[in-house]
mmCIF file of C-alpha atoms and ligand atoms in Angstrom:
data_model
loop_
_atom_site.group_PDB
_atom_site.id
_atom_site.type_symbol
_atom_site.label_atom_id
_atom_site.label_comp_id
_atom_site.label_asym_id
_atom_site.label_seq_id
_atom_site.Cartn_x
_atom_site.Cartn_y
_atom_site.Cartn_z
ATOM 1 C CA MET Z 13 147.734 136.045 92.380
ATOM 2 C CA SER Z 14 144.907 133.612 92.948
ATOM 3 C CA THR Z 15 144.975 130.289 91.212
ATOM 4 C CA LEU Z 16 141.287 129.498 90.816
ATOM 5 C CA SER Z 17 138.821 131.943 89.285
ATOM 6 C CA VAL Z 18 135.093 131.318 89.359
ATOM 7 C CA VAL Z 19 133.167 133.312 86.755
ATOM 8 C CA ILE Z 20 129.419 133.796 87.221
ATOM 9 C CA PRO Z 21 127.274 135.915 84.866
ATOM 10 C CA CYS Z 22 124.186 137.295 86.604
ATOM 11 C CA PHE Z 23 121.130 138.916 85.078
ATOM 12 C CA ASN Z 24 118.320 139.650 87.521
ATOM 13 C CA GLU Z 25 119.376 136.829 89.811
ATOM 14 C CA GLU Z 26 118.553 138.388 93.195
ATOM 15 C CA ALA Z 27 116.577 135.293 94.190
ATOM 16 C CA SER Z 28 119.324 132.751 93.450
ATOM 17 C CA LEU Z 29 122.491 134.722 94.099
ATOM 18 C CA PRO Z 30 122.842 134.277 97.890
ATOM 19 C CA SER Z 31 122.495 130.477 97.689
ATOM 20 C CA THR Z 32 124.675 130.315 94.604
ATOM 21 C CA LEU Z 33 127.448 132.235 96.360
ATOM 22 C CA GLU Z 34 127.245 130.038 99.411
ATOM 23 C CA ARG Z 35 127.523 126.824 97.431
ATOM 24 C CA VAL Z 36 130.229 128.179 95.129
ATOM 25 C CA ILE Z 37 132.314 129.380 98.089
ATOM 26 C CA ASN Z 38 131.988 125.945 99.696
ATOM 27 C CA ALA Z 39 133.092 124.269 96.496
ATOM 28 C CA ALA Z 40 136.002 126.683 96.058
ATOM 29 C CA ASN Z 41 137.080 126.004 99.648
ATOM 30 C CA THR Z 42 137.326 122.290 98.940
ATOM 31 C CA ALA Z 43 139.689 123.097 96.095
ATOM 32 C CA LYS Z 44 141.736 125.394 98.315
ATOM 33 C CA GLU Z 45 144.039 122.615 99.470
ATOM 34 C CA SER Z 46 145.344 121.920 96.010
ATOM 35 C CA MET Z 47 144.860 125.323 94.422
ATOM 36 C CA GLY Z 48 145.525 127.840 97.152
ATOM 37 C CA ASP Z 49 143.527 131.035 97.040
ATOM 38 C CA TYR Z 50 140.573 131.710 94.758
ATOM 39 C CA GLU Z 51 138.624 134.629 93.346
ATOM 40 C CA ILE Z 52 134.942 134.760 92.495
ATOM 41 C CA ILE Z 53 134.012 137.147 89.702
ATOM 42 C CA LEU Z 54 130.354 138.134 89.479
ATOM 43 C CA ILE Z 55 129.302 139.974 86.340
ATOM 44 C CA ASP Z 56 126.124 141.969 86.610
ATOM 45 C CA ASP Z 57 124.748 142.051 83.080
ATOM 46 C CA GLY Z 58 122.616 145.175 83.460
ATOM 47 C CA SER Z 59 120.225 143.762 86.056
ATOM 48 C CA THR Z 60 117.236 145.847 87.047
ATOM 49 C CA ASP Z 61 116.677 144.151 90.408
ATOM 50 C CA LEU Z 62 118.837 144.010 93.538
ATOM 51 C CA THR Z 63 121.577 141.883 91.956
ATOM 52 C CA TRP Z 64 124.254 144.603 91.937
ATOM 53 C CA GLY Z 65 123.510 145.508 95.554
ATOM 54 C CA LEU Z 66 123.945 141.870 96.532
ATOM 55 C CA ILE Z 67 127.216 141.677 94.607
ATOM 56 C CA LYS Z 68 128.544 144.798 96.331
ATOM 57 C CA GLY Z 69 127.569 143.336 99.701
ATOM 58 C CA ALA Z 70 129.375 140.105 98.860
ATOM 59 C CA CYS Z 71 132.494 142.067 97.899
ATOM 60 C CA LEU Z 72 132.479 143.776 101.296
ATOM 61 C CA ASN Z 73 131.973 140.527 103.204
ATOM 62 C CA ASN Z 74 134.445 138.397 101.351
ATOM 63 C CA PRO Z 75 137.765 139.685 99.957
ATOM 64 C CA SER Z 76 137.792 136.871 97.398
ATOM 65 C CA VAL Z 77 134.699 138.234 95.646
ATOM 66 C CA ARG Z 78 134.915 140.786 92.836
ATOM 67 C CA GLY Z 79 132.097 142.392 90.914
ATOM 68 C CA ILE Z 80 131.889 143.869 87.435
ATOM 69 C CA ARG Z 81 128.838 145.822 86.434
ATOM 70 C CA LEU Z 82 128.153 146.177 82.732
ATOM 71 C CA SER Z 83 126.585 149.420 81.564
ATOM 72 C CA ARG Z 84 123.520 147.620 80.168
ATOM 73 C CA ASN Z 85 122.314 144.118 79.328
ATOM 74 C CA PHE Z 86 124.837 142.740 76.838
ATOM 75 C CA GLY Z 87 123.678 139.131 76.941
ATOM 76 C CA HIS Z 88 124.889 135.985 78.626
ATOM 77 C CA GLN Z 89 127.796 135.223 76.287
ATOM 78 C CA VAL Z 90 129.202 138.751 76.437
ATOM 79 C CA ALA Z 91 128.820 138.933 80.222
ATOM 80 C CA LEU Z 92 130.697 135.666 80.449
ATOM 81 C CA SER Z 93 133.408 136.975 78.118
ATOM 82 C CA ALA Z 94 133.813 140.030 80.356
ATOM 83 C CA GLY Z 95 134.413 137.718 83.308
ATOM 84 C CA LEU Z 96 136.845 135.529 81.379
ATOM 85 C CA GLN Z 97 138.855 138.577 80.353
ATOM 86 C CA SER Z 98 139.277 139.761 83.896
ATOM 87 C CA ALA Z 99 139.939 136.352 85.477
ATOM 88 C CA THR Z 100 143.500 136.025 86.716
ATOM 89 C CA GLY Z 101 143.480 132.398 87.915
ATOM 90 C CA GLU Z 102 145.428 129.472 86.562
ATOM 91 C CA ARG Z 103 142.166 127.568 86.280
ATOM 92 C CA ILE Z 104 138.784 129.107 85.512
ATOM 93 C CA PHE Z 105 135.494 127.621 86.601
ATOM 94 C CA ILE Z 106 132.463 128.847 84.627
ATOM 95 C CA ILE Z 107 129.030 128.435 86.156
ATOM 96 C CA ASP Z 108 125.566 130.007 85.842
ATOM 97 C CA ALA Z 109 124.008 131.911 88.703
ATOM 98 C CA ASP Z 110 120.829 129.835 88.781
ATOM 99 C CA LEU Z 111 122.287 126.627 90.287
ATOM 100 C CA GLN Z 112 121.130 124.481 87.380
ATOM 101 C CA ASP Z 113 124.683 123.229 87.240
ATOM 102 C CA PRO Z 114 126.021 121.952 90.585
ATOM 103 C CA PRO Z 115 129.103 123.781 91.953
ATOM 104 C CA GLU Z 116 129.850 120.523 93.782
ATOM 105 C CA LEU Z 117 131.151 119.086 90.522
ATOM 106 C CA LEU Z 118 134.267 121.238 90.885
ATOM 107 C CA PRO Z 119 136.427 118.549 92.594
ATOM 108 C CA LYS Z 120 135.639 116.068 89.819
ATOM 109 C CA MET Z 121 136.562 118.629 87.174
ATOM 110 C CA MET Z 122 139.731 119.513 89.122
ATOM 111 C CA GLN Z 123 140.682 115.866 89.059
ATOM 112 C CA ALA Z 124 140.219 115.718 85.294
ATOM 113 C CA LEU Z 125 142.584 118.682 84.895
ATOM 114 C CA ASP Z 126 145.065 117.139 87.352
ATOM 115 C CA GLU Z 127 145.065 114.084 85.132
ATOM 116 C CA GLY Z 128 146.167 116.139 82.153
ATOM 117 C CA ALA Z 129 143.018 117.524 80.548
ATOM 118 C CA ASP Z 130 142.893 121.202 79.565
ATOM 119 C CA VAL Z 131 139.117 121.478 79.648
ATOM 120 C CA ALA Z 132 136.597 119.529 81.722
ATOM 121 C CA TYR Z 133 133.118 120.335 80.446
ATOM 122 C CA GLY Z 134 129.867 119.390 82.107
ATOM 123 C CA ARG Z 135 127.740 117.064 80.010
ATOM 124 C CA ARG Z 136 124.038 116.899 80.839
ATOM 125 C CA VAL Z 137 122.812 113.377 81.263
ATOM 126 C CA SER Z 138 119.357 114.534 82.287
ATOM 127 C CA ARG Z 139 117.538 117.830 82.557
ATOM 128 C CA ASP Z 140 115.065 118.335 85.356
ATOM 129 C CA GLY Z 141 112.245 120.816 85.281
ATOM 130 C CA GLU Z 142 112.716 121.928 81.712
ATOM 131 C CA GLY Z 143 109.637 121.883 79.550
ATOM 132 C CA PHE Z 144 109.100 119.528 76.636
ATOM 133 C CA PHE Z 145 109.661 122.409 74.241
ATOM 134 C CA LYS Z 146 113.077 123.311 75.667
ATOM 135 C CA LEU Z 147 114.129 119.654 75.668
ATOM 136 C CA VAL Z 148 113.159 119.153 72.042
ATOM 137 C CA THR Z 149 114.709 122.418 70.834
ATOM 138 C CA ALA Z 150 117.915 121.750 72.774
ATOM 139 C CA PHE Z 151 118.101 118.199 71.409
ATOM 140 C CA GLY Z 152 117.563 119.393 67.850
ATOM 141 C CA PHE Z 153 119.866 122.380 68.215
ATOM 142 C CA TYR Z 154 122.996 120.480 69.235
ATOM 143 C CA ARG Z 155 122.560 117.925 66.478
ATOM 144 C CA PHE Z 156 121.760 120.528 63.826
ATOM 145 C CA ILE Z 157 124.747 122.721 64.670
ATOM 146 C CA ASN Z 158 127.087 119.742 64.503
ATOM 147 C CA TRP Z 159 125.706 118.685 61.178
ATOM 148 C CA LEU Z 160 126.316 122.209 59.863
ATOM 149 C CA SER Z 161 129.633 123.160 61.365
ATOM 150 C CA ASP Z 162 133.081 121.961 60.493
ATOM 151 C CA ILE Z 163 134.217 121.422 64.064
ATOM 152 C CA GLU Z 164 132.666 119.030 66.528
ATOM 153 C CA ILE Z 165 130.863 120.928 69.291
ATOM 154 C CA PRO Z 166 130.170 118.560 72.215
ATOM 155 C CA ARG Z 167 126.498 117.671 72.505
ATOM 156 C CA ASP Z 168 124.328 118.508 75.501
ATOM 157 C CA THR Z 169 126.994 120.782 76.854
ATOM 158 C CA GLY Z 170 126.550 124.332 78.043
ATOM 159 C CA ASP Z 171 129.142 126.787 79.253
ATOM 160 C CA PHE Z 172 129.551 124.973 82.585
ATOM 161 C CA ARG Z 173 133.214 123.892 82.663
ATOM 162 C CA LEU Z 174 136.651 124.150 84.221
ATOM 163 C CA VAL Z 175 139.441 125.267 81.903
ATOM 164 C CA ASN Z 176 143.088 126.092 82.321
ATOM 165 C CA ARG Z 177 144.958 129.286 81.535
ATOM 166 C CA LYS Z 178 146.223 128.172 78.090
ATOM 167 C CA VAL Z 179 142.663 127.654 76.887
ATOM 168 C CA ILE Z 180 141.321 130.890 78.358
ATOM 169 C CA ASP Z 181 144.142 132.878 76.758
ATOM 170 C CA ALA Z 182 143.301 131.288 73.419
ATOM 171 C CA VAL Z 183 139.583 132.078 73.755
ATOM 172 C CA ASN Z 184 140.275 135.616 74.987
ATOM 173 C CA SER Z 185 142.407 136.235 71.923
ATOM 174 C CA MET Z 186 139.419 135.655 69.636
ATOM 175 C CA PRO Z 187 138.039 139.108 68.846
ATOM 176 C CA GLU Z 188 134.637 138.220 67.397
ATOM 177 C CA ARG Z 189 131.598 140.192 68.542
ATOM 178 C CA HIS Z 190 129.069 137.450 67.983
ATOM 179 C CA ARG Z 191 130.126 135.042 70.634
ATOM 180 C CA PHE Z 192 129.121 131.422 70.876
ATOM 181 C CA LEU Z 193 131.518 130.448 73.619
ATOM 182 C CA ARG Z 194 130.951 126.707 73.736
ATOM 183 C CA GLY Z 195 131.781 126.611 70.031
ATOM 184 C CA MET Z 196 134.838 128.803 70.544
ATOM 185 C CA PHE Z 197 136.061 126.458 73.277
ATOM 186 C CA ALA Z 198 135.648 123.538 70.898
ATOM 187 C CA TRP Z 199 137.420 125.442 68.132
ATOM 188 C CA VAL Z 200 140.607 126.138 70.124
ATOM 189 C CA GLY Z 201 141.258 122.426 70.545
ATOM 190 C CA PHE Z 202 143.425 121.084 73.422
ATOM 191 C CA LYS Z 203 142.520 118.039 75.458
ATOM 192 C CA GLN Z 204 138.848 118.221 76.437
ATOM 193 C CA VAL Z 205 137.028 115.672 78.555
ATOM 194 C CA PRO Z 206 133.354 115.444 79.578
ATOM 195 C CA VAL Z 207 132.168 115.194 83.161
ATOM 196 C CA ASP Z 208 128.613 113.850 83.363
ATOM 197 C CA TYR Z 209 125.988 115.354 85.639
ATOM 198 C CA ASP Z 210 122.243 115.731 86.073
ATOM 199 C CA ARG Z 211 120.989 119.184 85.259
ATOM 200 C CA ALA Z 212 118.758 120.490 88.013
ATOM 201 C CA GLU Z 213 115.778 122.772 87.877
ATOM 202 C CA ARG Z 214 116.395 126.501 88.051
ATOM 203 C CA PHE Z 215 116.815 127.388 91.752
ATOM 204 C CA ALA Z 216 114.651 130.498 91.477
ATOM 205 C CA GLY Z 217 113.457 133.007 88.940
ATOM 206 C CA GLU Z 218 112.787 132.481 85.262
ATOM 207 C CA SER Z 219 114.951 131.439 82.340
ATOM 208 C CA LYS Z 220 116.525 134.506 80.760
ATOM 209 C CA TYR Z 221 116.445 132.808 77.401
ATOM 210 C CA PRO Z 222 112.987 133.298 75.947
ATOM 211 C CA LEU Z 223 112.286 131.871 72.494
ATOM 212 C CA LYS Z 224 113.526 135.009 70.744
ATOM 213 C CA ALA Z 225 116.859 134.928 72.562
ATOM 214 C CA MET Z 226 117.190 131.201 71.878
ATOM 215 C CA LEU Z 227 116.639 131.761 68.167
ATOM 216 C CA ARG Z 228 119.187 134.569 68.064
ATOM 217 C CA PHE Z 229 121.635 132.346 69.917
ATOM 218 C CA ALA Z 230 121.083 129.526 67.432
ATOM 219 C CA ILE Z 231 121.634 131.836 64.453
ATOM 220 C CA THR Z 232 124.833 133.176 66.027
ATOM 221 C CA ALA Z 233 125.999 129.611 66.579
ATOM 222 C CA ILE Z 234 125.344 128.656 62.973
ATOM 223 C CA THR Z 235 126.705 131.761 61.285
ATOM 224 C CA SER Z 236 129.810 131.854 63.508
ATOM 225 C CA PHE Z 237 130.792 128.296 62.781
ATOM 226 C CA SER Z 238 129.612 127.458 59.313
ATOM 227 C CA VAL Z 239 129.245 128.882 55.842
ATOM 228 C CA ARG Z 240 127.281 125.848 54.783
ATOM 229 C CA PRO Z 241 123.932 127.730 54.633
ATOM 230 C CA LEU Z 242 125.478 129.920 51.927
ATOM 231 C CA ARG Z 243 126.212 126.825 49.889
ATOM 232 C CA LEU Z 244 122.527 125.993 49.990
ATOM 233 C CA ALA Z 245 122.142 128.228 46.920
ATOM 234 C CA MET Z 246 124.439 125.962 44.891
ATOM 235 C CA LEU Z 247 122.632 122.843 46.015
ATOM 236 C CA MET Z 248 119.299 124.360 45.073
ATOM 237 C CA ALA Z 249 120.654 125.519 41.731
ATOM 238 C CA ALA Z 250 121.645 121.936 40.952
ATOM 239 C CA CYS Z 251 118.216 120.603 41.924
ATOM 240 C CA PHE Z 252 116.458 123.274 39.884
ATOM 241 C CA ALA Z 253 118.621 122.623 36.840
ATOM 242 C CA LEU Z 254 117.414 119.031 36.853
ATOM 243 C CA ALA Z 255 113.790 120.022 37.487
ATOM 244 C CA SER Z 256 113.830 122.653 34.744
ATOM 245 C CA PHE Z 257 115.258 120.167 32.267
ATOM 246 C CA LEU Z 258 112.324 117.831 32.917
ATOM 247 C CA GLY Z 259 109.926 120.795 32.822
ATOM 248 C CA ILE Z 260 111.253 121.956 29.461
ATOM 249 C CA LEU Z 261 110.922 118.466 28.004
ATOM 250 C CA TYR Z 262 107.325 118.324 29.205
ATOM 251 C CA VAL Z 263 106.424 121.731 27.796
ATOM 252 C CA VAL Z 264 108.080 121.203 24.409
ATOM 253 C CA ILE Z 265 106.570 117.774 23.900
ATOM 254 C CA GLY Z 266 103.194 119.158 24.970
ATOM 255 C CA HIS Z 267 103.557 121.972 22.455
ATOM 256 C CA LEU Z 268 104.471 119.583 19.630
ATOM 257 C CA LEU Z 269 101.469 117.434 20.424
ATOM 258 C CA GLY Z 270 99.302 120.541 20.434
ATOM 259 C CA GLY Z 271 96.692 121.848 22.872
ATOM 260 C CA THR Z 272 98.723 123.377 25.739
ATOM 261 C CA ALA Z 273 96.592 126.400 26.631
ATOM 262 C CA GLN Z 274 95.914 125.307 30.212
ATOM 263 C CA GLY Z 275 98.561 125.711 32.901
ATOM 264 C CA TRP Z 276 97.799 128.760 35.032
ATOM 265 C CA THR Z 277 97.891 126.696 38.220
ATOM 266 C CA SER Z 278 101.180 124.994 37.526
ATOM 267 C CA LEU Z 279 102.703 128.305 36.413
ATOM 268 C CA MET Z 280 101.692 130.056 39.653
ATOM 269 C CA VAL Z 281 102.964 127.168 41.760
ATOM 270 C CA VAL Z 282 106.370 127.302 40.111
ATOM 271 C CA VAL Z 283 106.613 131.117 40.225
ATOM 272 C CA LEU Z 284 105.615 131.374 43.890
ATOM 273 C CA PHE Z 285 107.821 128.488 44.932
ATOM 274 C CA ILE Z 286 110.906 129.840 43.215
ATOM 275 C CA ALA Z 287 110.252 133.393 44.437
ATOM 276 C CA SER Z 288 110.025 132.288 48.061
ATOM 277 C CA LEU Z 289 113.190 130.212 47.765
ATOM 278 C CA GLN Z 290 115.015 133.202 46.348
ATOM 279 C CA PHE Z 291 113.892 135.340 49.263
ATOM 280 C CA LEU Z 292 115.047 132.655 51.662
ATOM 281 C CA LEU Z 293 118.502 132.620 50.104
ATOM 282 C CA LEU Z 294 118.630 136.415 50.109
ATOM 283 C CA GLY Z 295 117.735 136.331 53.797
ATOM 284 C CA ILE Z 296 120.556 133.907 54.531
ATOM 285 C CA ILE Z 297 123.065 136.017 52.609
ATOM 286 C CA GLY Z 298 121.709 139.123 54.373
ATOM 287 C CA GLU Z 299 122.243 137.504 57.750
ATOM 288 C CA TYR Z 300 125.914 136.921 57.000
ATOM 289 C CA ILE Z 301 126.367 140.438 55.591
ATOM 290 C CA GLY Z 302 124.707 141.980 58.646
ATOM 291 C CA ARG Z 303 127.053 140.055 60.882
ATOM 292 C CA MET Z 304 130.083 141.144 58.853
ATOM 293 C CA PHE Z 305 128.864 144.719 59.263
ATOM 294 C CA THR Z 306 128.692 144.539 63.054
ATOM 295 C CA GLU Z 307 132.006 142.693 63.239
ATOM 296 C CA GLN Z 308 133.890 145.234 61.170
ATOM 297 C CA LYS Z 309 132.709 148.176 63.266
ATOM 298 C CA GLY Z 310 135.138 146.883 65.851
ATOM 299 C CA ARG Z 311 133.282 148.267 68.848
ATOM 300 C CA PRO Z 312 134.338 147.104 72.294
ATOM 301 C CA LEU Z 313 132.611 143.898 73.285
ATOM 302 C CA PHE Z 314 131.171 145.387 76.457
ATOM 303 C CA ILE Z 315 131.241 148.549 78.544
ATOM 304 C CA CYS Z 316 131.880 148.279 82.222
ATOM 305 C CA SER Z 317 130.229 150.896 84.435
ATOM 306 C CA GLU Z 318 131.378 149.935 87.932
ATOM 307 C CA ASN Z 319 133.687 147.535 89.718
ATOM 308 C CA CYS Z 320 133.879 146.331 93.258
ATOM 309 C CA GLY Z 321 136.267 144.091 95.114
ATOM 310 C CA SER Z 322 139.980 143.862 95.505
ATOM 311 C CA GLU Z 323 141.412 144.277 92.070
ATOM 312 C CA VAL Z 324 141.030 146.897 89.371
ATOM 313 C CA ILE Z 325 139.464 145.120 86.441
ATOM 314 C CA ARG Z 326 141.454 144.869 83.245
ATOM 315 C CA GLN Z 327 139.344 145.680 80.204
HETATM 316 N N1 UDP Q 417 122.392 135.754 81.874
HETATM 317 C C1 UDP Q 417 123.097 136.932 81.652
HETATM 318 N N2 UDP Q 417 122.613 137.826 80.723
HETATM 319 C C2 UDP Q 417 121.492 137.578 79.987
HETATM 320 C C3 UDP Q 417 120.804 136.352 80.198
HETATM 321 C C4 UDP Q 417 121.282 135.464 81.130
HETATM 322 O O1 UDP Q 417 124.116 137.187 82.291
HETATM 323 O O2 UDP Q 417 121.116 138.413 79.170
HETATM 324 C C5 UDP Q 417 122.900 134.797 82.887
HETATM 325 C C6 UDP Q 417 121.859 134.328 83.881
HETATM 326 O O3 UDP Q 417 121.821 135.175 85.007
HETATM 327 C C7 UDP Q 417 122.355 132.942 84.239
HETATM 328 C C8 UDP Q 417 123.024 132.478 82.954
HETATM 329 O O4 UDP Q 417 123.301 133.649 82.186
HETATM 330 O O5 UDP Q 417 123.351 132.983 85.258
HETATM 331 C C9 UDP Q 417 122.171 131.513 82.158
HETATM 332 O O6 UDP Q 417 120.882 132.039 81.923
HETATM 333 P P1 UDP Q 417 119.562 131.183 82.096
HETATM 334 O O7 UDP Q 417 119.683 130.311 83.289
HETATM 335 O O8 UDP Q 417 118.402 132.121 82.071
HETATM 336 O O9 UDP Q 417 119.576 130.305 80.780
HETATM 337 P P2 UDP Q 417 119.030 128.799 80.614
HETATM 338 O O10 UDP Q 417 119.660 127.985 81.705
HETATM 339 O O11 UDP Q 417 117.543 128.902 80.751
HETATM 340 O O12 UDP Q 417 119.476 128.401 79.253
HETATM 341 MG MG1 MG Q 418 119.619 128.381 83.623
#
């Protein structure tokens, strides 16, 4: 049984994969002295380019490499979960295929675990080559989610991390379908320490998180870790109670003083405002109900269509 597992989700990464593998293998070799053997698990998340071919080639060339091919594109977090479920190592190193996070940070993370941490997560001190829009949305996102959720999710932290077996077993035991892994890692607790690094530009190819995917990801993060949006209705009810009290006073006094025929504008403003707020709240409730619906179906998280490499993959 190998003692270090490296898990890399790949979606149309033919351009980065060869360099990524080379650098990851180098990093894993440096850890070999203390950890012994390693395995590298590449998850092909329904790529339409040459990614799976490259993975199969890597499996043939290097007995430490294993590949899992999902039957379609399930998304980054699910692909990652598939890799985490099949990892057998005592320590698991999670890294993206695009080299935005340096594999060379592995020794530093190893050291943190040697010193007693259970999780060493990469914390971005700077982000190169990411547009203003991504920077602002990322900045806002991490602060917003922490304001909403009951547990503290480390800021400016992605999925890039080294974790030990205890933590992976805990995360693997969480059955939810809507997965926000960095939140789930925070939720399980244990001793977690940051390791700072500079986030590089994507090595090649394009971000696989367009705006739509980012929004979906943000909604999953919020609805998986907080019911606070549902409480918004109560807060609004309280505000409206106060406003209606003042409104009633105004109307009644106006009536007593006579001459209150005007008011079409104010009436429309109030009606439209309240109607749109009600739709907003319905939408929020609907979002939670929709998520309950997909959770309770209890479908498997992913379907695996092919494997390559030494070991038969556990599902
Ligand atoms: N990825 C994946 N499935 C997807 C989208 C992305 O497996 O549906 C992988 C992708 O190949 C990369 C990692 O997840 O290794 C992170 O994606 P990306 O770099 O596009 O995200 P960003 O860094 O822009 O947030
Ligand atoms: Mg990236």
